[in-house]
Amino acid sequence: PNPQNRLDYTVLYAAFWPQKAASDMTEATASKPPPLGLTLGADGSATVVLWAPHASAVDIELRDSVRFPLHRNAQHEHFWSTDLPTKTLAHRDQYRFVVKGPSGEELLRRDPYARSTDYESEWCMAQDHTAYKWKTENYSRPEFGDYAIYELHVGSFTPEGTFDAVRENLPHVANLGFTAIQVMPILEHSDVWGYNPRQFLSLHGKYGTPDSLKALVDAAHALGIAVIVDVVLHHGAVDGNALWDFDGWEENNNGGIYHENAPDTEWGRSLAHWKSEVMDMLRASCAMYIEEYKVDGLRFDSANDLPTEACQQLTWACREKYPDVFLTAEVTPENPMAVRELGFHALWIHSGYFDVIHQHRALGRGHHGGGDWADGWDFGKLRTVFTLHFGFEGPTECVKYLTGSHDQIGCKNGGAIYEDYKMIGGQHRYATDQFGGGRCDPHARSAVRAWFTVNICAAGVPMMFMGTEWAQPGWWNVDEHRRLTWELKDDEVGQPMMK
């Protein structure tokens, strides 16, 4: 098989979904409204376009309370637009929308396409995409087989919890030999880990500005490190959802235009993926990372919670336009058909981690009077840890993390037992705690080093979660007691772990 999985997706898409492909081509050639959101021109001009089909009037309001009316688009009546006077808005100036709903009530609303917002209000910041001057030239994305991924959470990787602080510590990642970082979700979110997005193109303000993210990617590329971003495209946040009842219309608490007829998920209301306007926004979100921030890969969170056709549309659009961007996904259970049917290059493989921990714990019980495998290692049960999982066709189709990812190491309940982890003791912990007695146990440390060596050599793209390299103890969370402890990097345990 082609190691890059670079199929002709135009042909494949048309073969599997001929009616949809034909309708997409028709739609692509039809007249469409201008790009949504606020667009700043090089000459100081500004164009504003908003989707608000049920609104009776729309204004854009500036910080000095000056308002400019938007007008219904003559060709696309569900859209409102206007051209602002030259130099009305500049880079980082603030604005918001005042939407008059169908009943005449005035609603303060954000720009769903804003790249930067104030967390506590509806104010958005205008973004000049040419303001940042890229420094790294002649960078080329790695081949998929050359990825070795270091997963991190921006808010807890450093005490500062910012893009700038991550950038300053990139040499640490490079010195470990990793060729990529994967950052957990960085769009504005209401939860602590980032998986409940309040909207889909605005960065989390506590982490920094769009220009600071660009500087992070720029510095990573200068060190030969690719950047993958975790994206959540299946639901909106329960708290602070900027898209809820957006233009004042709703029926039976359906969430309005962005959530109409969408089901509930365990995290929040899903999006109205059946609407072209919603899919356009999600495509724009994916394209934003690749075109504006020059990231090298996208990891789709819980992709099986996306409707199949929506997932196919997003991956097809990315693969057709950006064939060298690495598309990975979490699909539970790990179904290799998702690579071919949903269009991903690779899936996250959870099961190898559980197999390894289960074996360790079984052996421990066995040495003390019995256990599942008291007679010794059962390498038959560990076959897929070392080799390809059933149904996958090449090593680059599997992302393996035998020492754990944020899912296995992160804990939000104070270290308590999880029922769905009972088969490995019930706890979310760093690998030294799972493999033995913690960072002070030399056997546990040796096991971590051994299994990460297996991870590097096994069939698959290797990944490690931040802090594993210096035997971070306990579990990970974003609070001050569970975020990374950088002092451990240079102690008598941390230093030998990283050699």
Short mmCIF file of C-alpha atoms in Angstrom, two decimals:
data_model
loop_
_atom_site.label_atom_id
_atom_site.label_comp_id
_atom_site.label_asym_id
_atom_site.label_seq_id
_atom_site.Cartn_x
_atom_site.Cartn_y
_atom_site.Cartn_z
CA PRO A 1 0.00 0.00 0.00
CA ASN A 2 0.99 3.58 -0.57
CA PRO A 3 2.63 4.61 2.74
CA GLN A 4 1.22 8.11 2.46
CA ASN A 5 -2.33 6.95 1.68
CA ARG A 6 -2.45 9.61 -1.00
CA LEU A 7 -5.32 8.27 -3.03
CA ASP A 8 -7.06 10.25 -5.73
CA TYR A 9 -9.84 11.35 -3.44
CA THR A 10 -11.76 13.07 -6.23
CA VAL A 11 -12.17 9.67 -7.88
CA LEU A 12 -12.75 7.80 -4.62
CA TYR A 13 -15.36 10.28 -3.39
CA ALA A 14 -17.24 10.10 -6.69
CA ALA A 15 -17.10 6.30 -6.66
CA PHE A 16 -18.48 5.89 -3.14
CA TRP A 17 -20.91 8.79 -3.09
CA PRO A 18 -21.73 9.74 -6.72
CA GLN A 19 -24.88 11.70 -5.95
CA LYS A 20 -23.20 13.69 -3.20
CA ALA A 21 -20.12 14.34 -5.32
CA ALA A 22 -22.28 15.63 -8.15
CA SER A 23 -24.25 17.92 -5.84
CA ASP A 24 -21.02 19.22 -4.28
CA MET A 25 -19.65 20.09 -7.72
CA THR A 26 -22.88 21.86 -8.60
CA GLU A 27 -22.76 23.77 -5.34
CA ALA A 28 -19.11 24.69 -5.89
CA THR A 29 -19.85 26.23 -9.25
CA ALA A 30 -22.95 28.07 -8.05
CA SER A 31 -22.83 31.64 -6.84
CA LYS A 32 -21.95 31.72 -3.15
CA PRO A 33 -21.86 34.59 -0.64
CA PRO A 34 -18.51 36.26 0.13
CA PRO A 35 -16.32 34.81 2.91
CA LEU A 36 -18.12 34.98 6.23
CA GLY A 37 -16.96 37.01 9.19
CA LEU A 38 -14.88 40.17 9.16
CA THR A 39 -12.23 40.44 6.44
CA LEU A 40 -9.63 43.21 6.64
CA GLY A 41 -8.13 44.42 3.37
CA ALA A 42 -4.55 45.56 2.84
CA ASP A 43 -5.84 49.05 1.98
CA GLY A 44 -7.67 49.44 5.30
CA SER A 45 -11.01 48.28 3.96
CA ALA A 46 -13.22 45.83 5.84
CA THR A 47 -16.01 43.54 4.64
CA VAL A 48 -18.49 41.93 7.02
CA VAL A 49 -20.74 38.94 6.24
CA LEU A 50 -23.03 37.18 8.72
CA TRP A 51 -25.42 34.23 8.45
CA ALA A 52 -28.61 35.15 10.34
CA PRO A 53 -31.65 33.95 8.36
CA HIS A 54 -34.28 34.85 10.98
CA ALA A 55 -32.92 38.26 11.94
CA SER A 56 -34.98 41.35 11.13
CA ALA A 57 -31.94 43.65 11.29
CA VAL A 58 -28.19 43.39 11.96
CA ASP A 59 -25.62 46.02 12.97
CA ILE A 60 -21.90 45.78 13.60
CA GLU A 61 -20.96 47.75 16.71
CA LEU A 62 -17.49 49.10 17.50
CA ARG A 63 -15.95 49.76 20.91
CA ASP A 64 -16.86 53.46 20.73
CA SER A 65 -20.54 52.48 20.35
CA VAL A 66 -20.59 53.47 16.68
CA ARG A 67 -22.81 51.14 14.65
CA PHE A 68 -22.97 50.33 10.97
CA PRO A 69 -25.99 48.50 9.52
CA LEU A 70 -25.65 45.30 7.53
CA HIS A 71 -27.99 44.63 4.62
CA ARG A 72 -29.56 41.44 3.38
CA ASN A 73 -27.63 40.00 0.50
CA ALA A 74 -29.75 40.35 -2.63
CA GLN A 75 -28.74 36.94 -3.98
CA HIS A 76 -28.51 35.12 -0.64
CA GLU A 77 -31.28 36.37 1.60
CA HIS A 78 -30.12 34.43 4.66
CA PHE A 79 -26.88 36.43 4.74
CA TRP A 80 -26.22 40.00 5.85
CA SER A 81 -23.23 42.04 4.70
CA THR A 82 -21.67 45.47 4.41
CA ASP A 83 -18.45 47.20 3.44
CA LEU A 84 -17.16 49.44 6.23
CA PRO A 85 -15.57 52.82 5.51
CA THR A 86 -11.83 52.59 4.95
CA LYS A 87 -9.75 52.43 8.15
CA THR A 88 -12.80 51.96 10.34
CA LEU A 89 -11.24 48.85 11.86
CA ALA A 90 -7.60 47.87 12.25
CA HIS A 91 -5.77 44.77 13.49
CA ARG A 92 -6.95 43.77 17.01
CA ASP A 93 -9.72 46.41 17.14
CA GLN A 94 -12.87 45.18 18.84
CA TYR A 95 -16.33 44.68 17.38
CA ARG A 96 -19.53 42.72 17.94
CA PHE A 97 -22.88 42.20 16.25
CA VAL A 98 -26.24 43.51 17.37
CA VAL A 99 -28.85 41.16 15.95
CA LYS A 100 -32.52 42.06 16.05
CA GLY A 101 -34.42 38.80 16.37
CA PRO A 102 -37.70 37.91 14.69
CA SER A 103 -39.63 39.35 17.66
CA GLY A 104 -37.70 42.62 17.59
CA GLU A 105 -35.45 41.94 20.60
CA GLU A 106 -31.82 43.13 20.34
CA LEU A 107 -29.23 40.39 20.90
CA LEU A 108 -25.51 40.97 21.37
CA ARG A 109 -23.68 38.33 19.35
CA ARG A 110 -20.13 37.37 18.49
CA ASP A 111 -18.81 36.81 15.01
CA PRO A 112 -18.87 33.00 14.59
CA TYR A 113 -15.85 33.37 12.28
CA ALA A 114 -13.80 35.57 14.63
CA ARG A 115 -10.27 34.34 15.28
CA SER A 116 -10.03 36.00 18.68
CA THR A 117 -12.66 36.89 21.29
CA ASP A 118 -13.01 38.23 24.81
CA TYR A 119 -13.94 35.24 26.99
CA GLU A 120 -16.31 37.18 29.25
CA SER A 121 -18.25 39.10 26.60
CA GLU A 122 -19.36 39.22 22.97
CA TRP A 123 -16.47 41.44 21.86
CA CYS A 124 -14.35 40.06 19.02
CA MET A 125 -10.94 41.21 17.76
CA ALA A 126 -10.35 42.03 14.11
CA GLN A 127 -7.54 39.95 12.65
CA ASP A 128 -5.17 41.04 9.89
CA HIS A 129 -3.85 37.73 8.61
CA THR A 130 -0.81 39.44 7.10
CA ALA A 131 0.31 41.09 10.36
CA TYR A 132 2.55 38.21 11.39
CA LYS A 133 5.72 37.85 9.31
CA TRP A 134 6.77 34.22 9.04
CA LYS A 135 10.47 33.56 9.61
CA THR A 136 10.98 29.88 8.77
CA GLU A 137 11.54 29.27 5.07
CA ASN A 138 11.97 26.07 3.10
CA TYR A 139 10.12 23.98 5.70
CA SER A 140 8.49 20.85 4.33
CA ARG A 141 6.07 18.60 6.14
CA PRO A 142 7.43 15.21 7.24
CA GLU A 143 6.45 11.95 5.63
CA PHE A 144 3.78 10.25 7.70
CA GLY A 145 6.20 7.47 8.67
CA ASP A 146 8.61 10.03 10.15
CA TYR A 147 6.20 11.29 12.82
CA ALA A 148 7.12 10.74 16.49
CA ILE A 149 4.53 12.70 18.45
CA TYR A 150 4.74 14.50 21.79
CA GLU A 151 1.22 15.27 23.07
CA LEU A 152 0.77 18.35 25.24
CA HIS A 153 -1.88 20.58 26.79
CA VAL A 154 -1.04 24.25 26.30
CA GLY A 155 -2.65 25.41 29.54
CA SER A 156 -0.75 23.01 31.81
CA PHE A 157 2.49 22.32 29.93
CA THR A 158 4.08 25.32 31.66
CA PRO A 159 3.18 27.47 34.68
CA GLU A 160 2.27 30.31 32.30
CA GLY A 161 -0.05 28.11 30.22
CA THR A 162 0.41 30.06 26.98
CA PHE A 163 1.47 29.58 23.36
CA ASP A 164 4.53 31.73 24.07
CA ALA A 165 5.59 29.50 26.97
CA VAL A 166 5.22 26.37 24.84
CA ARG A 167 7.36 28.01 22.15
CA GLU A 168 10.11 28.79 24.66
CA ASN A 169 10.24 25.13 25.74
CA LEU A 170 10.23 23.57 22.28
CA PRO A 171 13.99 22.84 22.47
CA HIS A 172 13.19 20.37 25.26
CA VAL A 173 10.87 18.46 22.90
CA ALA A 174 13.41 18.61 20.08
CA ASN A 175 16.20 17.32 22.32
CA LEU A 176 14.07 14.29 23.18
CA GLY A 177 14.00 13.39 19.49
CA PHE A 178 10.32 13.99 18.76
CA THR A 179 9.43 15.21 15.28
CA ALA A 180 5.96 16.58 16.10
CA ILE A 181 3.89 18.06 18.88
CA GLN A 182 0.18 17.45 19.14
CA VAL A 183 -1.65 20.13 21.10
CA MET A 184 -4.94 19.35 22.77
CA PRO A 185 -7.85 21.61 21.65
CA ILE A 186 -6.97 25.31 21.51
CA LEU A 187 -10.25 26.91 20.44
CA GLU A 188 -12.19 28.84 23.08
CA HIS A 189 -13.73 26.29 25.42
CA SER A 190 -15.76 26.11 28.62
CA ASP A 191 -14.25 22.93 30.11
CA VAL A 192 -10.79 22.45 31.58
CA TRP A 193 -9.29 20.22 28.86
CA GLY A 194 -10.65 21.98 25.76
CA TYR A 195 -13.21 19.50 24.46
CA ASN A 196 -16.30 21.73 24.81
CA PRO A 197 -15.85 24.47 22.18
CA ARG A 198 -17.80 27.69 22.58
CA GLN A 199 -17.24 28.45 18.90
CA PHE A 200 -15.15 26.99 16.10
CA LEU A 201 -12.62 29.51 14.79
CA SER A 202 -11.66 31.58 17.84
CA LEU A 203 -8.60 30.64 19.88
CA HIS A 204 -8.77 30.27 23.65
CA GLY A 205 -7.81 33.75 24.82
CA LYS A 206 -5.90 32.61 27.91
CA TYR A 207 -3.46 30.80 25.63
CA GLY A 208 -2.66 33.83 23.50
CA THR A 209 -3.43 35.58 20.24
CA PRO A 210 -3.47 34.25 16.68
CA ASP A 211 -0.05 35.82 16.16
CA SER A 212 1.37 34.00 19.20
CA LEU A 213 0.10 30.69 17.81
CA LYS A 214 1.75 31.51 14.50
CA ALA A 215 4.99 32.26 16.35
CA LEU A 216 4.74 28.87 18.08
CA VAL A 217 4.27 27.01 14.79
CA ASP A 218 7.03 29.08 13.18
CA ALA A 219 9.48 28.20 15.96
CA ALA A 220 8.49 24.53 15.86
CA HIS A 221 9.14 24.38 12.14
CA ALA A 222 12.53 26.04 12.62
CA LEU A 223 13.43 23.11 14.92
CA GLY A 224 12.09 20.54 12.46
CA ILE A 225 9.01 19.86 14.60
CA ALA A 226 5.61 19.46 12.95
CA VAL A 227 2.44 20.66 14.68
CA ILE A 228 -0.81 18.69 14.96
CA VAL A 229 -3.95 20.24 16.46
CA ASP A 230 -6.76 18.34 18.18
CA VAL A 231 -10.13 19.46 16.75
CA VAL A 232 -13.62 18.95 18.18
CA LEU A 233 -16.26 19.26 15.46
CA HIS A 234 -19.22 17.24 16.71
CA HIS A 235 -20.86 19.38 19.42
CA GLY A 236 -20.98 22.79 21.06
CA ALA A 237 -20.35 23.69 24.68
CA VAL A 238 -23.13 23.49 27.24
CA ASP A 239 -21.82 26.60 29.01
CA GLY A 240 -21.20 29.80 27.08
CA ASN A 241 -22.10 28.42 23.65
CA ALA A 242 -21.75 31.49 21.42
CA LEU A 243 -23.86 29.91 18.66
CA TRP A 244 -26.92 28.96 20.75
CA ASP A 245 -30.17 30.63 19.53
CA PHE A 246 -27.87 32.79 17.44
CA ASP A 247 -30.33 34.93 15.48
CA GLY A 248 -33.16 34.80 18.01
CA TRP A 249 -35.07 31.91 16.45
CA GLU A 250 -35.56 28.56 18.17
CA GLU A 251 -38.22 25.90 18.54
CA ASN A 252 -38.64 23.62 21.54
CA ASN A 253 -35.18 24.49 22.88
CA ASN A 254 -33.53 23.18 19.70
CA GLY A 255 -30.62 25.62 19.95
CA GLY A 256 -31.44 27.63 16.85
CA ILE A 257 -29.83 27.69 13.44
CA TYR A 258 -26.53 26.00 14.37
CA HIS A 259 -28.13 23.12 16.31
CA GLU A 260 -31.53 22.61 14.67
CA ASN A 261 -32.63 18.93 14.57
CA ALA A 262 -29.31 17.82 16.08
CA PRO A 263 -29.18 15.12 18.77
CA ASP A 264 -27.74 15.48 22.25
CA THR A 265 -24.36 13.94 22.98
CA GLU A 266 -22.92 13.08 26.38
CA TRP A 267 -21.00 16.38 26.25
CA GLY A 268 -23.57 18.78 24.75
CA ARG A 269 -25.89 19.37 21.82
CA SER A 270 -24.52 18.24 18.48
CA LEU A 271 -24.33 20.59 15.51
CA ALA A 272 -26.74 20.73 12.57
CA HIS A 273 -24.28 18.95 10.28
CA TRP A 274 -27.03 18.54 7.69
CA LYS A 275 -26.88 22.28 6.93
CA SER A 276 -24.45 23.55 4.33
CA GLU A 277 -23.81 26.71 6.37
CA VAL A 278 -22.72 24.67 9.39
CA MET A 279 -20.48 22.45 7.28
CA ASP A 280 -18.98 25.53 5.63
CA MET A 281 -18.05 26.80 9.08
CA LEU A 282 -16.40 23.49 10.04
CA ARG A 283 -14.51 23.33 6.73
CA ALA A 284 -13.37 26.89 7.37
CA SER A 285 -12.16 25.85 10.82
CA CYS A 286 -10.03 23.04 9.38
CA ALA A 287 -8.72 25.26 6.59
CA MET A 288 -7.88 28.03 9.08
CA TYR A 289 -5.41 25.84 10.94
CA ILE A 290 -3.69 24.71 7.76
CA GLU A 291 -3.66 27.94 5.75
CA GLU A 292 -3.38 30.65 8.42
CA TYR A 293 -1.41 28.82 11.11
CA LYS A 294 0.46 26.40 8.81
CA VAL A 295 -0.16 23.38 11.03
CA ASP A 296 0.80 19.98 9.68
CA GLY A 297 -1.96 17.73 10.94
CA LEU A 298 -5.42 17.54 12.47
CA ARG A 299 -6.58 14.99 15.03
CA PHE A 300 -10.38 14.56 14.97
CA ASP A 301 -11.71 13.96 18.46
CA SER A 302 -14.34 11.20 18.82
CA ALA A 303 -14.90 11.05 15.07
CA ASN A 304 -17.59 8.40 15.44
CA ASP A 305 -19.79 11.13 16.98
CA LEU A 306 -19.70 12.96 13.65
CA PRO A 307 -22.34 11.93 11.11
CA THR A 308 -20.64 9.74 8.52
CA GLU A 309 -21.30 12.04 5.57
CA ALA A 310 -20.16 15.10 7.51
CA CYS A 311 -16.92 13.36 8.43
CA GLN A 312 -16.37 12.30 4.82
CA GLN A 313 -16.95 15.82 3.54
CA LEU A 314 -14.40 17.29 5.96
CA THR A 315 -11.67 14.72 5.34
CA TRP A 316 -12.25 14.72 1.58
CA ALA A 317 -11.95 18.52 1.45
CA CYS A 318 -8.70 18.40 3.46
CA ARG A 319 -7.13 15.54 1.54
CA GLU A 320 -7.97 16.98 -1.84
CA LYS A 321 -6.54 20.44 -1.03
CA TYR A 322 -3.79 19.54 1.47
CA PRO A 323 -2.57 16.00 0.61
CA ASP A 324 0.49 16.19 2.88
CA VAL A 325 -1.47 17.16 6.02
CA PHE A 326 -1.67 14.22 8.45
CA LEU A 327 -5.30 13.45 9.39
CA THR A 328 -5.72 11.25 12.45
CA ALA A 329 -8.77 10.41 14.50
CA GLU A 330 -10.14 8.88 17.64
CA VAL A 331 -12.67 6.21 16.62
CA THR A 332 -14.01 3.90 19.32
CA PRO A 333 -13.84 0.97 18.92
CA GLU A 334 -10.79 1.02 16.65
CA ASN A 335 -12.35 0.17 13.32
CA PRO A 336 -9.81 0.10 10.46
CA MET A 337 -12.63 0.76 8.00
CA ALA A 338 -12.62 4.34 9.30
CA VAL A 339 -9.33 4.85 7.48
CA ARG A 340 -10.88 3.94 4.16
CA GLU A 341 -14.53 4.93 4.62
CA LEU A 342 -14.08 8.12 6.67
CA GLY A 343 -10.93 9.32 4.94
CA PHE A 344 -8.40 9.46 7.78
CA HIS A 345 -4.75 8.57 7.39
CA ALA A 346 -4.51 6.98 10.84
CA LEU A 347 -6.49 6.11 13.96
CA TRP A 348 -5.51 6.33 17.61
CA ILE A 349 -5.06 2.82 19.01
CA HIS A 350 -6.14 2.64 22.67
CA SER A 351 -6.09 -1.14 23.05
CA GLY A 352 -2.31 -1.62 23.04
CA TYR A 353 -1.98 0.49 26.18
CA PHE A 354 -4.63 -1.54 28.00
CA ASP A 355 -3.08 -4.83 26.89
CA VAL A 356 0.31 -3.81 28.28
CA ILE A 357 -1.05 -2.55 31.63
CA HIS A 358 -3.33 -5.57 31.98
CA GLN A 359 -0.37 -7.89 31.44
CA HIS A 360 1.74 -6.07 34.03
CA ARG A 361 -0.97 -6.21 36.64
CA ALA A 362 -1.78 -9.83 35.91
CA LEU A 363 1.87 -10.78 36.27
CA GLY A 364 2.08 -8.92 39.54
CA ARG A 365 -0.84 -10.84 40.96
CA GLY A 366 0.62 -14.05 39.54
CA HIS A 367 3.93 -13.60 41.34
CA HIS A 368 1.97 -13.26 44.56
CA GLY A 369 -0.19 -16.35 44.29
CA GLY A 370 -2.14 -16.38 41.06
CA GLY A 371 -3.35 -14.25 38.21
CA ASP A 372 -4.55 -14.30 34.64
CA TRP A 373 -1.08 -15.09 33.28
CA ALA A 374 0.77 -16.36 36.32
CA ASP A 375 2.99 -18.54 34.16
CA GLY A 376 4.61 -15.52 32.45
CA TRP A 377 4.23 -13.21 29.53
CA ASP A 378 1.55 -14.10 27.02
CA PHE A 379 3.01 -12.67 23.82
CA GLY A 380 0.10 -13.98 21.78
CA LYS A 381 -2.16 -11.55 23.60
CA LEU A 382 0.35 -8.78 22.93
CA ARG A 383 0.76 -9.50 19.20
CA THR A 384 -0.97 -6.32 18.07
CA VAL A 385 1.11 -4.23 20.48
CA PHE A 386 4.16 -5.08 18.37
CA THR A 387 2.60 -5.57 14.95
CA LEU A 388 -0.28 -4.13 12.97
CA HIS A 389 -3.77 -4.33 14.38
CA PHE A 390 -6.17 -6.49 12.41
CA GLY A 391 -7.51 -4.78 9.29
CA PHE A 392 -4.92 -2.01 9.02
CA GLU A 393 -2.74 -2.04 5.93
CA GLY A 394 0.35 -0.06 6.95
CA PRO A 395 2.17 1.25 10.04
CA THR A 396 1.20 4.87 9.36
CA GLU A 397 -2.47 3.95 9.81
CA CYS A 398 -2.02 3.43 13.58
CA VAL A 399 -1.00 5.96 16.24
CA LYS A 400 0.22 4.00 19.27
CA TYR A 401 0.93 5.27 22.78
CA LEU A 402 1.94 2.37 25.00
CA THR A 403 2.74 4.68 27.93
CA GLY A 404 -0.61 6.50 27.70
CA SER A 405 -2.23 9.59 26.22
CA HIS A 406 -4.23 12.32 27.96
CA ASP A 407 -7.19 9.92 28.06
CA GLN A 408 -5.38 7.35 30.19
CA ILE A 409 -3.22 9.72 32.25
CA GLY A 410 -5.65 12.58 32.81
CA CYS A 411 -8.07 12.44 35.74
CA LYS A 412 -10.80 14.93 36.68
CA ASN A 413 -12.11 13.17 39.79
CA GLY A 414 -9.22 13.55 42.19
CA GLY A 415 -7.61 10.22 41.46
CA ALA A 416 -10.70 8.11 42.20
CA ILE A 417 -11.65 4.83 40.51
CA TYR A 418 -13.17 4.73 37.02
CA GLU A 419 -15.49 1.80 36.38
CA ASP A 420 -14.48 1.50 32.73
CA TYR A 421 -10.82 1.14 33.81
CA LYS A 422 -11.43 -1.68 36.29
CA MET A 423 -9.59 -4.17 34.04
CA ILE A 424 -6.34 -2.27 34.72
CA GLY A 425 -7.00 -1.29 38.32
CA GLY A 426 -9.53 1.50 37.74
CA GLN A 427 -7.18 4.47 37.83
CA HIS A 428 -5.91 7.04 35.34
CA ARG A 429 -2.20 7.42 36.04
CA TYR A 430 1.20 8.16 34.51
CA ALA A 431 3.02 5.07 33.29
CA THR A 432 5.44 4.69 36.23
CA ASP A 433 2.44 4.41 38.55
CA GLN A 434 0.72 1.91 36.25
CA PHE A 435 3.82 -0.24 35.73
CA GLY A 436 4.81 -0.39 39.39
CA GLY A 437 5.37 1.78 42.44
CA GLY A 438 5.82 5.19 40.81
CA ARG A 439 8.82 7.27 39.88
CA CYS A 440 10.86 6.08 42.87
CA ASP A 441 10.50 2.46 41.78
CA PRO A 442 13.46 1.57 39.49
CA HIS A 443 11.58 -1.40 38.04
CA ALA A 444 8.65 0.85 37.06
CA ARG A 445 11.03 3.34 35.45
CA SER A 446 12.75 0.55 33.53
CA ALA A 447 9.38 -0.74 32.34
CA VAL A 448 8.42 2.69 31.02
CA ARG A 449 11.68 3.00 29.13
CA ALA A 450 11.33 -0.53 27.76
CA TRP A 451 7.75 -0.06 26.59
CA PHE A 452 8.50 3.28 24.98
CA THR A 453 11.34 1.56 23.12
CA VAL A 454 8.79 -1.01 21.94
CA ASN A 455 6.51 1.86 20.98
CA ILE A 456 9.19 3.39 18.79
CA CYS A 457 10.04 0.08 17.13
CA ALA A 458 6.49 -1.30 16.78
CA ALA A 459 4.33 -1.02 13.69
CA GLY A 460 2.69 2.36 14.12
CA VAL A 461 3.29 6.09 14.62
CA PRO A 462 4.64 6.50 18.19
CA MET A 463 3.24 9.05 20.64
CA MET A 464 3.99 10.01 24.25
CA PHE A 465 2.15 12.33 26.64
CA MET A 466 3.98 15.25 28.25
CA GLY A 467 5.75 14.50 31.52
CA THR A 468 6.18 10.79 30.85
CA GLU A 469 9.80 11.51 29.86
CA TRP A 470 10.80 12.48 33.41
CA ALA A 471 8.46 10.07 35.25
CA GLN A 472 5.84 12.62 36.30
CA PRO A 473 3.99 11.01 39.24
CA GLY A 474 0.29 10.41 39.84
CA TRP A 475 -2.14 11.72 37.27
CA TRP A 476 -2.43 14.77 35.04
CA ASN A 477 -4.96 17.60 35.29
CA VAL A 478 -4.85 21.34 34.71
CA ASP A 479 -4.79 22.44 38.38
CA GLU A 480 -1.59 23.68 39.97
CA HIS A 481 -0.98 20.38 41.76
CA ARG A 482 -1.31 18.15 38.68
CA ARG A 483 0.14 20.19 35.84
CA LEU A 484 3.69 19.47 34.71
CA THR A 485 6.37 19.78 37.38
CA TRP A 486 9.40 21.04 35.47
CA GLU A 487 11.65 20.72 38.53
CA LEU A 488 11.48 16.94 38.10
CA LYS A 489 13.21 17.24 34.74
CA ASP A 490 16.60 17.86 36.36
CA ASP A 491 16.47 15.64 39.44
CA GLU A 492 18.16 12.28 40.02
CA VAL A 493 15.20 10.42 38.49
CA GLY A 494 14.24 12.74 35.65
CA GLN A 495 17.67 13.09 34.06
CA PRO A 496 18.40 9.34 33.68
CA MET A 497 14.85 8.76 32.37
CA MET A 498 15.51 11.06 29.42
CA LYS A 499 18.86 9.55 28.37
#
